[in-house]
Amino acid sequence: MSRTKRQSLAIFMSTLLIVVLLAGCGGSGGSNNAGANTPAATNNKADNTAAGNTDNASPDEANAANTPAEKQTLTLMVGNTGTTLDALKNVAAEAEKKLNIAIEFDIKPDGTEGDNLVKTRLATGDMDDLLVYNTGSLLQALNPADNFLDLANEAFMGDVMDSFKTVVTIDGKVFGAPVGSSQAGAILYNKKVYADLGLKVPTTWTEFMANNEKIKAAGKTAVIASYKDTWTSQLFVLGDFYNVSTQVPSFAADYTANKAKYGTTPEALRGFEKTAEVFKAGYMNKDFLATTYDVALKMLADGTGVHYPMLTGGLDTVMQNSPDKIGDIGVFPIPSEKADVNGLTVWMPSGMYINKNSKKVEAAKQWVAYFVSKEGQAAFASKVKAAGPYVIKGIDLPADSYEGVKEMQQYFDAGKTAPALEFVSPVKGPNLENITVAVGSGISDAAKGAKDYDKDVQKQAQQLNLPGW
Amino acid sequence: MTKVTMRTYSYLFLLPAGIIYFVFYLLPTILSFFFSMTRWTLTKWDFIGFENYATFFSETSLSIGFKNTVIYAIVTCGLKVVFGLLLGAFLTSQVKFKNYLRSVVFFPTLLSTIAVGIAFSTMMHPSQGVMNKALDAIGIIGPDWLGNTKLALLSVASVDVWKGVGVATVIFIAGITAIPQEYYEALKIDGGSNWSAFRHITMPLSRPAMNSVIILAFIGGLRSFDLIWAMTKGGPGFTTDLIASIIYKQYQAGFYGLATAGNVILFICVSVLAFPLYKFLTRSEVDV
């Protein structure tokens, strides 16, 4: 290469580098602008359509007729699993007509990734106007007093049931409105197979195991396990909490205060033992370590598997994937040793929280009020069916509820329900799902599993700086 | 220009790079040593001394994690060296379609690790996966590659080798082609076989290449995370947890201080294992 050529190449390359660098800056600046413009653009468009709708009336007159003068846009952060997002979109569309408040959805990942995102956005002051997030122990980790608006004195919270309020109340402040229905941690079962084999819904663990034996003899999977999705392995432990709290009423309080342990409380240890027992008896599907949640629900719907310890929210997935089979799926609680201790462990719905530092707090309050109202709930329920009773007064389960949910109602009517431990105690170890996989696949026994979990819990409590740990 | 400016002004040119190095490399490293002794959220922190280290060492899965990490590093490193050397020797010989074969060997390196992990975990499904279906066809009942507690870690390690052997091969090819042809000619005149050429010329003289491969693969193995996370997430239970995946789990749970302490421990472990190894390897190196 000649000298001049090399020089000109060098000049060309450095110019290119500078141009690229500048373009990079310009590019990001540009996209920022675009981002800032989007809401304005949608506003304009919406204004235009509004003006179009009112036909001959001048914009001023139209505004005078509607309650809110100016169109507002709120941002709402929500996860994207299940059908909640669709249902919320439906509510948002209705609310926009009624309140002239539009919602811009900000989709977050679910699970621990989502938790980290929410924590980061809160810490950097970048949270959306509204947030849909867990209740109970996970909410406590967000430091709600600093971040969310206290809704205790809002009129619309009057209709929310106290059972829900307890899981969003921290230091006397009530932070959230319920999103969707409650659900239970129970055993989903295939009613058709039950009828074919002449089985009865078990009320004790012995009866349950006897049923399993008959199902196994009939050549079907008695207990479906889907340990590929590790979180699904926890149900025998978490769903057993009704039985624990009925027999040892002080467990939750003692547990929070570091006085009771899973390893040393026989009633609590049962959950781990149950996880181990179904494995030892060989009742589980062959590929349980490679089976996913969706596959497990399909097995249940097809009747190749008969029992699935799961949250009743799973019914919604069955409805999506095999709607013709939804009527075959029933629900019964995780059995205890005694027939008279037989009730459901209940998971409360997620909460909707208003960002304390939002500039549109009033609009946000209006929107949440609409969401909680009968009309808002009807719009919500038209897209997602309940997996358990609602927690807003006056909102009853519709007649076309899932069979399984109807079966749950009797336990609610008889008062035989208890909230899951994670709603009454801030302590929940992050590794439970791995520990229950180990116990449920014979890697460690129940006693060791419980002990490991106690250690895991201790670590979490220390990190949360709870008193007494 | 005064003498002092003469002596010092050239350092001004280093300043921009120095600032960048300090802000983006040195400062975070120092800060992470500090934060490993705190309990911190993104906005506030409490100093708690060595408590995080104590907690990390009492972690149930940590002893498994240490063992697994070392096994994983040694297995992947060893196999990469063996296969890399064999492939390197093969691909520098007078083989047909040499260039095509070279790109075939290198191809897996270009793929995303996560994609490879997902693809292989599907192929290793105990009953639906391609691998066991193939074994089934010849009458062998395949194992549960990722579910069997004794096998899972080795399954992941073998995928790691499949994916990483391309880089090792390229390094070996470079090392082998640098060996002067005269040695081979001399051996041929003395009537040596291909095997003795490999044994007495290729092997010893590609030592520098081998050392690079060993160091790279060993450190890579110690820090390995993405493949194991995509394939097993440390499961079943804790049987395939590596130190890196344990750290990630702490971070996921929101225990930032604890996760930072874990990273410091990992940093120390890698240094303690890798530096002596490097020293040992370079001492016995032969010049061509």
PDB file of N, CA, C and O in Angstrom, chain B residues 129-186:
ATOM      1  N   GLY B 129     -36.477 -36.214  24.103  1.00  0.00           N
ATOM      2  CA  GLY B 129     -35.299 -35.617  23.477  1.00  0.00           C
ATOM      3  C   GLY B 129     -34.718 -36.461  22.354  1.00  0.00           C
ATOM      4  O   GLY B 129     -34.858 -37.684  22.334  1.00  0.00           O
ATOM      5  N   VAL B 130     -34.047 -35.784  21.417  1.00  0.00           N
ATOM      6  CA  VAL B 130     -33.462 -36.467  20.263  1.00  0.00           C
ATOM      7  C   VAL B 130     -32.429 -37.515  20.692  1.00  0.00           C
ATOM      8  O   VAL B 130     -32.368 -38.613  20.141  1.00  0.00           O
ATOM      9  N   MET B 131     -31.616 -37.154  21.692  1.00  0.00           N
ATOM     10  CA  MET B 131     -30.516 -38.047  22.057  1.00  0.00           C
ATOM     11  C   MET B 131     -31.025 -39.399  22.533  1.00  0.00           C
ATOM     12  O   MET B 131     -30.563 -40.441  22.078  1.00  0.00           O
ATOM     13  N   ASN B 132     -31.987 -39.372  23.443  1.00  0.00           N
ATOM     14  CA  ASN B 132     -32.482 -40.651  23.951  1.00  0.00           C
ATOM     15  C   ASN B 132     -33.334 -41.383  22.928  1.00  0.00           C
ATOM     16  O   ASN B 132     -33.421 -42.606  22.956  1.00  0.00           O
ATOM     17  N   LYS B 133     -33.978 -40.636  22.019  1.00  0.00           N
ATOM     18  CA  LYS B 133     -34.740 -41.312  20.962  1.00  0.00           C
ATOM     19  C   LYS B 133     -33.777 -42.053  20.036  1.00  0.00           C
ATOM     20  O   LYS B 133     -34.070 -43.165  19.599  1.00  0.00           O
ATOM     21  N   ALA B 134     -32.631 -41.408  19.767  1.00  0.00           N
ATOM     22  CA  ALA B 134     -31.625 -42.056  18.921  1.00  0.00           C
ATOM     23  C   ALA B 134     -31.087 -43.314  19.605  1.00  0.00           C
ATOM     24  O   ALA B 134     -30.962 -44.372  18.995  1.00  0.00           O
ATOM     25  N   LEU B 135     -30.797 -43.180  20.916  1.00  0.00           N
ATOM     26  CA  LEU B 135     -30.307 -44.345  21.656  1.00  0.00           C
ATOM     27  C   LEU B 135     -31.358 -45.451  21.686  1.00  0.00           C
ATOM     28  O   LEU B 135     -31.034 -46.633  21.589  1.00  0.00           O
ATOM     29  N   ASP B 136     -32.610 -45.028  21.812  1.00  0.00           N
ATOM     30  CA  ASP B 136     -33.726 -45.962  21.824  1.00  0.00           C
ATOM     31  C   ASP B 136     -33.745 -46.803  20.550  1.00  0.00           C
ATOM     32  O   ASP B 136     -33.971 -48.009  20.580  1.00  0.00           O
ATOM     33  N   ALA B 137     -33.478 -46.130  19.423  1.00  0.00           N
ATOM     34  CA  ALA B 137     -33.537 -46.796  18.124  1.00  0.00           C
ATOM     35  C   ALA B 137     -32.524 -47.926  18.017  1.00  0.00           C
ATOM     36  O   ALA B 137     -32.747 -48.909  17.315  1.00  0.00           O
ATOM     37  N   ILE B 138     -31.404 -47.794  18.745  1.00  0.00           N
ATOM     38  CA  ILE B 138     -30.423 -48.889  18.699  1.00  0.00           C
ATOM     39  C   ILE B 138     -30.508 -49.748  19.964  1.00  0.00           C
ATOM     40  O   ILE B 138     -29.591 -50.489  20.295  1.00  0.00           O
ATOM     41  N   GLY B 139     -31.612 -49.598  20.668  1.00  0.00           N
ATOM     42  CA  GLY B 139     -31.884 -50.520  21.768  1.00  0.00           C
ATOM     43  C   GLY B 139     -31.244 -50.187  23.099  1.00  0.00           C
ATOM     44  O   GLY B 139     -31.153 -51.026  23.977  1.00  0.00           O
ATOM     45  N   ILE B 140     -30.801 -48.948  23.267  1.00  0.00           N
ATOM     46  CA  ILE B 140     -30.216 -48.560  24.555  1.00  0.00           C
ATOM     47  C   ILE B 140     -31.183 -47.603  25.251  1.00  0.00           C
ATOM     48  O   ILE B 140     -31.706 -46.691  24.618  1.00  0.00           O
ATOM     49  N   ILE B 141     -31.425 -47.844  26.514  1.00  0.00           N
ATOM     50  CA  ILE B 141     -32.262 -46.902  27.262  1.00  0.00           C
ATOM     51  C   ILE B 141     -31.364 -45.786  27.783  1.00  0.00           C
ATOM     52  O   ILE B 141     -30.496 -46.011  28.627  1.00  0.00           O
ATOM     53  N   GLY B 142     -31.564 -44.590  27.264  1.00  0.00           N
ATOM     54  CA  GLY B 142     -30.701 -43.465  27.618  1.00  0.00           C
ATOM     55  C   GLY B 142     -30.978 -42.980  29.027  1.00  0.00           C
ATOM     56  O   GLY B 142     -32.075 -43.132  29.543  1.00  0.00           O
ATOM     57  N   PRO B 143     -29.985 -42.389  29.673  1.00  0.00           N
ATOM     58  CA  PRO B 143     -30.184 -41.860  31.023  1.00  0.00           C
ATOM     59  C   PRO B 143     -30.902 -40.504  30.989  1.00  0.00           C
ATOM     60  O   PRO B 143     -31.094 -39.933  29.916  1.00  0.00           O
ATOM     61  N   ASP B 144     -31.292 -40.037  32.168  1.00  0.00           N
ATOM     62  CA  ASP B 144     -31.839 -38.690  32.265  1.00  0.00           C
ATOM     63  C   ASP B 144     -30.644 -37.737  32.391  1.00  0.00           C
ATOM     64  O   ASP B 144     -30.119 -37.520  33.472  1.00  0.00           O
ATOM     65  N   TRP B 145     -30.241 -37.193  31.259  1.00  0.00           N
ATOM     66  CA  TRP B 145     -28.976 -36.463  31.195  1.00  0.00           C
ATOM     67  C   TRP B 145     -28.883 -35.336  32.214  1.00  0.00           C
ATOM     68  O   TRP B 145     -27.855 -35.144  32.837  1.00  0.00           O
ATOM     69  N   LEU B 146     -29.972 -34.572  32.351  1.00  0.00           N
ATOM     70  CA  LEU B 146     -29.906 -33.405  33.230  1.00  0.00           C
ATOM     71  C   LEU B 146     -30.605 -33.642  34.561  1.00  0.00           C
ATOM     72  O   LEU B 146     -30.574 -32.791  35.443  1.00  0.00           O
ATOM     73  N   GLY B 147     -31.272 -34.783  34.716  1.00  0.00           N
ATOM     74  CA  GLY B 147     -31.992 -35.050  35.953  1.00  0.00           C
ATOM     75  C   GLY B 147     -31.222 -35.974  36.882  1.00  0.00           C
ATOM     76  O   GLY B 147     -31.401 -35.938  38.091  1.00  0.00           O
ATOM     77  N   ASN B 148     -30.361 -36.787  36.321  1.00  0.00           N
ATOM     78  CA  ASN B 148     -29.558 -37.704  37.122  1.00  0.00           C
ATOM     79  C   ASN B 148     -28.491 -36.917  37.873  1.00  0.00           C
ATOM     80  O   ASN B 148     -27.673 -36.228  37.274  1.00  0.00           O
ATOM     81  N   THR B 149     -28.515 -37.030  39.200  1.00  0.00           N
ATOM     82  CA  THR B 149     -27.634 -36.164  39.991  1.00  0.00           C
ATOM     83  C   THR B 149     -26.155 -36.434  39.733  1.00  0.00           C
ATOM     84  O   THR B 149     -25.330 -35.561  39.918  1.00  0.00           O
ATOM     85  N   LYS B 150     -25.829 -37.671  39.326  1.00  0.00           N
ATOM     86  CA  LYS B 150     -24.411 -37.975  39.083  1.00  0.00           C
ATOM     87  C   LYS B 150     -23.963 -37.501  37.705  1.00  0.00           C
ATOM     88  O   LYS B 150     -22.791 -37.274  37.445  1.00  0.00           O
ATOM     89  N   LEU B 151     -24.922 -37.383  36.804  1.00  0.00           N
ATOM     90  CA  LEU B 151     -24.585 -37.152  35.403  1.00  0.00           C
ATOM     91  C   LEU B 151     -24.749 -35.686  34.978  1.00  0.00           C
ATOM     92  O   LEU B 151     -24.069 -35.219  34.071  1.00  0.00           O
ATOM     93  N   ALA B 152     -25.651 -34.972  35.672  1.00  0.00           N
ATOM     94  CA  ALA B 152     -26.087 -33.655  35.186  1.00  0.00           C
ATOM     95  C   ALA B 152     -24.917 -32.710  34.932  1.00  0.00           C
ATOM     96  O   ALA B 152     -24.827 -32.083  33.875  1.00  0.00           O
ATOM     97  N   LEU B 153     -23.986 -32.650  35.900  1.00  0.00           N
ATOM     98  CA  LEU B 153     -22.886 -31.698  35.762  1.00  0.00           C
ATOM     99  C   LEU B 153     -22.013 -32.058  34.557  1.00  0.00           C
ATOM    100  O   LEU B 153     -21.585 -31.181  33.804  1.00  0.00           O
ATOM    101  N   LEU B 154     -21.785 -33.360  34.362  1.00  0.00           N
ATOM    102  CA  LEU B 154     -20.954 -33.777  33.238  1.00  0.00           C
ATOM    103  C   LEU B 154     -21.657 -33.525  31.908  1.00  0.00           C
ATOM    104  O   LEU B 154     -21.010 -33.199  30.912  1.00  0.00           O
ATOM    105  N   SER B 155     -22.998 -33.654  31.889  1.00  0.00           N
ATOM    106  CA  SER B 155     -23.736 -33.351  30.657  1.00  0.00           C
ATOM    107  C   SER B 155     -23.510 -31.897  30.260  1.00  0.00           C
ATOM    108  O   SER B 155     -23.229 -31.594  29.100  1.00  0.00           O
ATOM    109  N   VAL B 156     -23.646 -31.012  31.249  1.00  0.00           N
ATOM    110  CA  VAL B 156     -23.451 -29.591  30.950  1.00  0.00           C
ATOM    111  C   VAL B 156     -22.007 -29.347  30.519  1.00  0.00           C
ATOM    112  O   VAL B 156     -21.736 -28.619  29.565  1.00  0.00           O
ATOM    113  N   ALA B 157     -21.054 -29.988  31.226  1.00  0.00           N
ATOM    114  CA  ALA B 157     -19.643 -29.800  30.888  1.00  0.00           C
ATOM    115  C   ALA B 157     -19.374 -30.236  29.450  1.00  0.00           C
ATOM    116  O   ALA B 157     -18.623 -29.581  28.713  1.00  0.00           O
ATOM    117  N   SER B 158     -20.013 -31.335  29.026  1.00  0.00           N
ATOM    118  CA  SER B 158     -19.741 -31.800  27.663  1.00  0.00           C
ATOM    119  C   SER B 158     -20.290 -30.823  26.624  1.00  0.00           C
ATOM    120  O   SER B 158     -19.685 -30.631  25.576  1.00  0.00           O
ATOM    121  N   VAL B 159     -21.417 -30.199  26.939  1.00  0.00           N
ATOM    122  CA  VAL B 159     -21.927 -29.177  26.016  1.00  0.00           C
ATOM    123  C   VAL B 159     -20.959 -27.992  25.963  1.00  0.00           C
ATOM    124  O   VAL B 159     -20.693 -27.428  24.898  1.00  0.00           O
ATOM    125  N   ASP B 160     -20.427 -27.645  27.126  1.00  0.00           N
ATOM    126  CA  ASP B 160     -19.451 -26.554  27.198  1.00  0.00           C
ATOM    127  C   ASP B 160     -18.238 -26.884  26.313  1.00  0.00           C
ATOM    128  O   ASP B 160     -17.746 -26.022  25.567  1.00  0.00           O
ATOM    129  N   VAL B 161     -17.790 -28.125  26.364  1.00  0.00           N
ATOM    130  CA  VAL B 161     -16.646 -28.535  25.547  1.00  0.00           C
ATOM    131  C   VAL B 161     -17.006 -28.457  24.065  1.00  0.00           C
ATOM    132  O   VAL B 161     -16.261 -27.902  23.252  1.00  0.00           O
ATOM    133  N   TRP B 162     -18.176 -28.961  23.709  1.00  0.00           N
ATOM    134  CA  TRP B 162     -18.633 -28.902  22.313  1.00  0.00           C
ATOM    135  C   TRP B 162     -18.594 -27.465  21.806  1.00  0.00           C
ATOM    136  O   TRP B 162     -18.178 -27.185  20.698  1.00  0.00           O
ATOM    137  N   LYS B 163     -19.038 -26.558  22.675  1.00  0.00           N
ATOM    138  CA  LYS B 163     -19.128 -25.171  22.250  1.00  0.00           C
ATOM    139  C   LYS B 163     -17.772 -24.477  22.249  1.00  0.00           C
ATOM    140  O   LYS B 163     -17.502 -23.624  21.406  1.00  0.00           O
ATOM    141  N   GLY B 164     -16.886 -24.875  23.185  1.00  0.00           N
ATOM    142  CA  GLY B 164     -15.647 -24.110  23.355  1.00  0.00           C
ATOM    143  C   GLY B 164     -14.444 -24.695  22.640  1.00  0.00           C
ATOM    144  O   GLY B 164     -13.402 -24.051  22.568  1.00  0.00           O
ATOM    145  N   VAL B 165     -14.594 -25.914  22.100  1.00  0.00           N
ATOM    146  CA  VAL B 165     -13.417 -26.566  21.540  1.00  0.00           C
ATOM    147  C   VAL B 165     -12.933 -25.845  20.272  1.00  0.00           C
ATOM    148  O   VAL B 165     -11.758 -25.908  19.932  1.00  0.00           O
ATOM    149  N   GLY B 166     -13.815 -25.109  19.615  1.00  0.00           N
ATOM    150  CA  GLY B 166     -13.437 -24.371  18.404  1.00  0.00           C
ATOM    151  C   GLY B 166     -12.326 -23.371  18.674  1.00  0.00           C
ATOM    152  O   GLY B 166     -11.342 -23.308  17.927  1.00  0.00           O
ATOM    153  N   VAL B 167     -12.471 -22.617  19.761  1.00  0.00           N
ATOM    154  CA  VAL B 167     -11.449 -21.622  20.090  1.00  0.00           C
ATOM    155  C   VAL B 167     -10.124 -22.312  20.390  1.00  0.00           C
ATOM    156  O   VAL B 167      -9.065 -21.909  19.889  1.00  0.00           O
ATOM    157  N   ALA B 168     -10.197 -23.396  21.201  1.00  0.00           N
ATOM    158  CA  ALA B 168      -8.979 -24.140  21.525  1.00  0.00           C
ATOM    159  C   ALA B 168      -8.315 -24.634  20.246  1.00  0.00           C
ATOM    160  O   ALA B 168      -7.092 -24.531  20.076  1.00  0.00           O
ATOM    161  N   THR B 169      -9.117 -25.149  19.316  1.00  0.00           N
ATOM    162  CA  THR B 169      -8.566 -25.659  18.064  1.00  0.00           C
ATOM    163  C   THR B 169      -7.861 -24.568  17.277  1.00  0.00           C
ATOM    164  O   THR B 169      -6.761 -24.773  16.763  1.00  0.00           O
ATOM    165  N   VAL B 170      -8.483 -23.411  17.216  1.00  0.00           N
ATOM    166  CA  VAL B 170      -7.870 -22.302  16.474  1.00  0.00           C
ATOM    167  C   VAL B 170      -6.518 -21.935  17.074  1.00  0.00           C
ATOM    168  O   VAL B 170      -5.535 -21.735  16.354  1.00  0.00           O
ATOM    169  N   ILE B 171      -6.460 -21.899  18.408  1.00  0.00           N
ATOM    170  CA  ILE B 171      -5.188 -21.570  19.053  1.00  0.00           C
ATOM    171  C   ILE B 171      -4.143 -22.648  18.737  1.00  0.00           C
ATOM    172  O   ILE B 171      -2.994 -22.347  18.430  1.00  0.00           O
ATOM    173  N   PHE B 172      -4.563 -23.912  18.793  1.00  0.00           N
ATOM    174  CA  PHE B 172      -3.634 -24.998  18.472  1.00  0.00           C
ATOM    175  C   PHE B 172      -3.185 -24.934  17.012  1.00  0.00           C
ATOM    176  O   PHE B 172      -2.011 -25.170  16.711  1.00  0.00           O
ATOM    177  N   ILE B 173      -4.126 -24.634  16.109  1.00  0.00           N
ATOM    178  CA  ILE B 173      -3.742 -24.527  14.693  1.00  0.00           C
ATOM    179  C   ILE B 173      -2.657 -23.470  14.532  1.00  0.00           C
ATOM    180  O   ILE B 173      -1.635 -23.687  13.868  1.00  0.00           O
ATOM    181  N   ALA B 174      -2.870 -22.322  15.190  1.00  0.00           N
ATOM    182  CA  ALA B 174      -1.870 -21.254  15.103  1.00  0.00           C
ATOM    183  C   ALA B 174      -0.526 -21.729  15.649  1.00  0.00           C
ATOM    184  O   ALA B 174       0.526 -21.499  15.043  1.00  0.00           O
ATOM    185  N   GLY B 175      -0.578 -22.434  16.809  1.00  0.00           N
ATOM    186  CA  GLY B 175       0.654 -22.920  17.420  1.00  0.00           C
ATOM    187  C   GLY B 175       1.362 -23.935  16.540  1.00  0.00           C
ATOM    188  O   GLY B 175       2.585 -23.903  16.379  1.00  0.00           O
ATOM    189  N   ILE B 176       0.578 -24.836  15.938  1.00  0.00           N
ATOM    190  CA  ILE B 176       1.183 -25.919  15.153  1.00  0.00           C
ATOM    191  C   ILE B 176       1.766 -25.385  13.838  1.00  0.00           C
ATOM    192  O   ILE B 176       2.858 -25.774  13.433  1.00  0.00           O
ATOM    193  N   THR B 177       1.044 -24.445  13.210  1.00  0.00           N
ATOM    194  CA  THR B 177       1.589 -23.914  11.943  1.00  0.00           C
ATOM    195  C   THR B 177       2.847 -23.097  12.177  1.00  0.00           C
ATOM    196  O   THR B 177       3.633 -22.888  11.245  1.00  0.00           O
ATOM    197  N   ALA B 178       3.062 -22.647  13.415  1.00  0.00           N
ATOM    198  CA  ALA B 178       4.285 -21.874  13.695  1.00  0.00           C
ATOM    199  C   ALA B 178       5.508 -22.775  13.837  1.00  0.00           C
ATOM    200  O   ALA B 178       6.629 -22.289  13.881  1.00  0.00           O
ATOM    201  N   ILE B 179       5.284 -24.091  13.928  1.00  0.00           N
ATOM    202  CA  ILE B 179       6.419 -25.013  14.063  1.00  0.00           C
ATOM    203  C   ILE B 179       7.122 -25.111  12.698  1.00  0.00           C
ATOM    204  O   ILE B 179       6.482 -25.409  11.694  1.00  0.00           O
ATOM    205  N   PRO B 180       8.427 -24.847  12.636  1.00  0.00           N
ATOM    206  CA  PRO B 180       9.124 -24.877  11.343  1.00  0.00           C
ATOM    207  C   PRO B 180       9.052 -26.264  10.696  1.00  0.00           C
ATOM    208  O   PRO B 180       9.195 -27.279  11.376  1.00  0.00           O
ATOM    209  N   GLN B 181       8.815 -26.287   9.400  1.00  0.00           N
ATOM    210  CA  GLN B 181       8.682 -27.554   8.667  1.00  0.00           C
ATOM    211  C   GLN B 181       9.956 -28.391   8.693  1.00  0.00           C
ATOM    212  O   GLN B 181       9.900 -29.608   8.533  1.00  0.00           O
ATOM    213  N   GLU B 182      11.119 -27.712   8.897  1.00  0.00           N
ATOM    214  CA  GLU B 182      12.383 -28.438   8.855  1.00  0.00           C
ATOM    215  C   GLU B 182      12.410 -29.614   9.823  1.00  0.00           C
ATOM    216  O   GLU B 182      12.938 -30.681   9.526  1.00  0.00           O
ATOM    217  N   TYR B 183      11.837 -29.434  10.994  1.00  0.00           N
ATOM    218  CA  TYR B 183      11.839 -30.512  11.985  1.00  0.00           C
ATOM    219  C   TYR B 183      11.164 -31.749  11.422  1.00  0.00           C
ATOM    220  O   TYR B 183      11.646 -32.860  11.568  1.00  0.00           O
ATOM    221  N   TYR B 184      10.022 -31.522  10.792  1.00  0.00           N
ATOM    222  CA  TYR B 184       9.278 -32.659  10.236  1.00  0.00           C
ATOM    223  C   TYR B 184      10.082 -33.327   9.122  1.00  0.00           C
ATOM    224  O   TYR B 184      10.113 -34.544   9.012  1.00  0.00           O
ATOM    225  N   GLU B 185      10.722 -32.468   8.281  1.00  0.00           N
ATOM    226  CA  GLU B 185      11.523 -33.023   7.187  1.00  0.00           C
ATOM    227  C   GLU B 185      12.669 -33.869   7.726  1.00  0.00           C
ATOM    228  O   GLU B 185      12.934 -34.978   7.248  1.00  0.00           O
ATOM    229  N   ALA B 186      13.312 -33.320   8.774  1.00  0.00           N
ATOM    230  CA  ALA B 186      14.423 -34.070   9.369  1.00  0.00           C
ATOM    231  C   ALA B 186      13.953 -35.421   9.885  1.00  0.00           C
ATOM    232  O   ALA B 186      14.588 -36.454   9.682  1.00  0.00           O
TER     233      ALA B 186
END
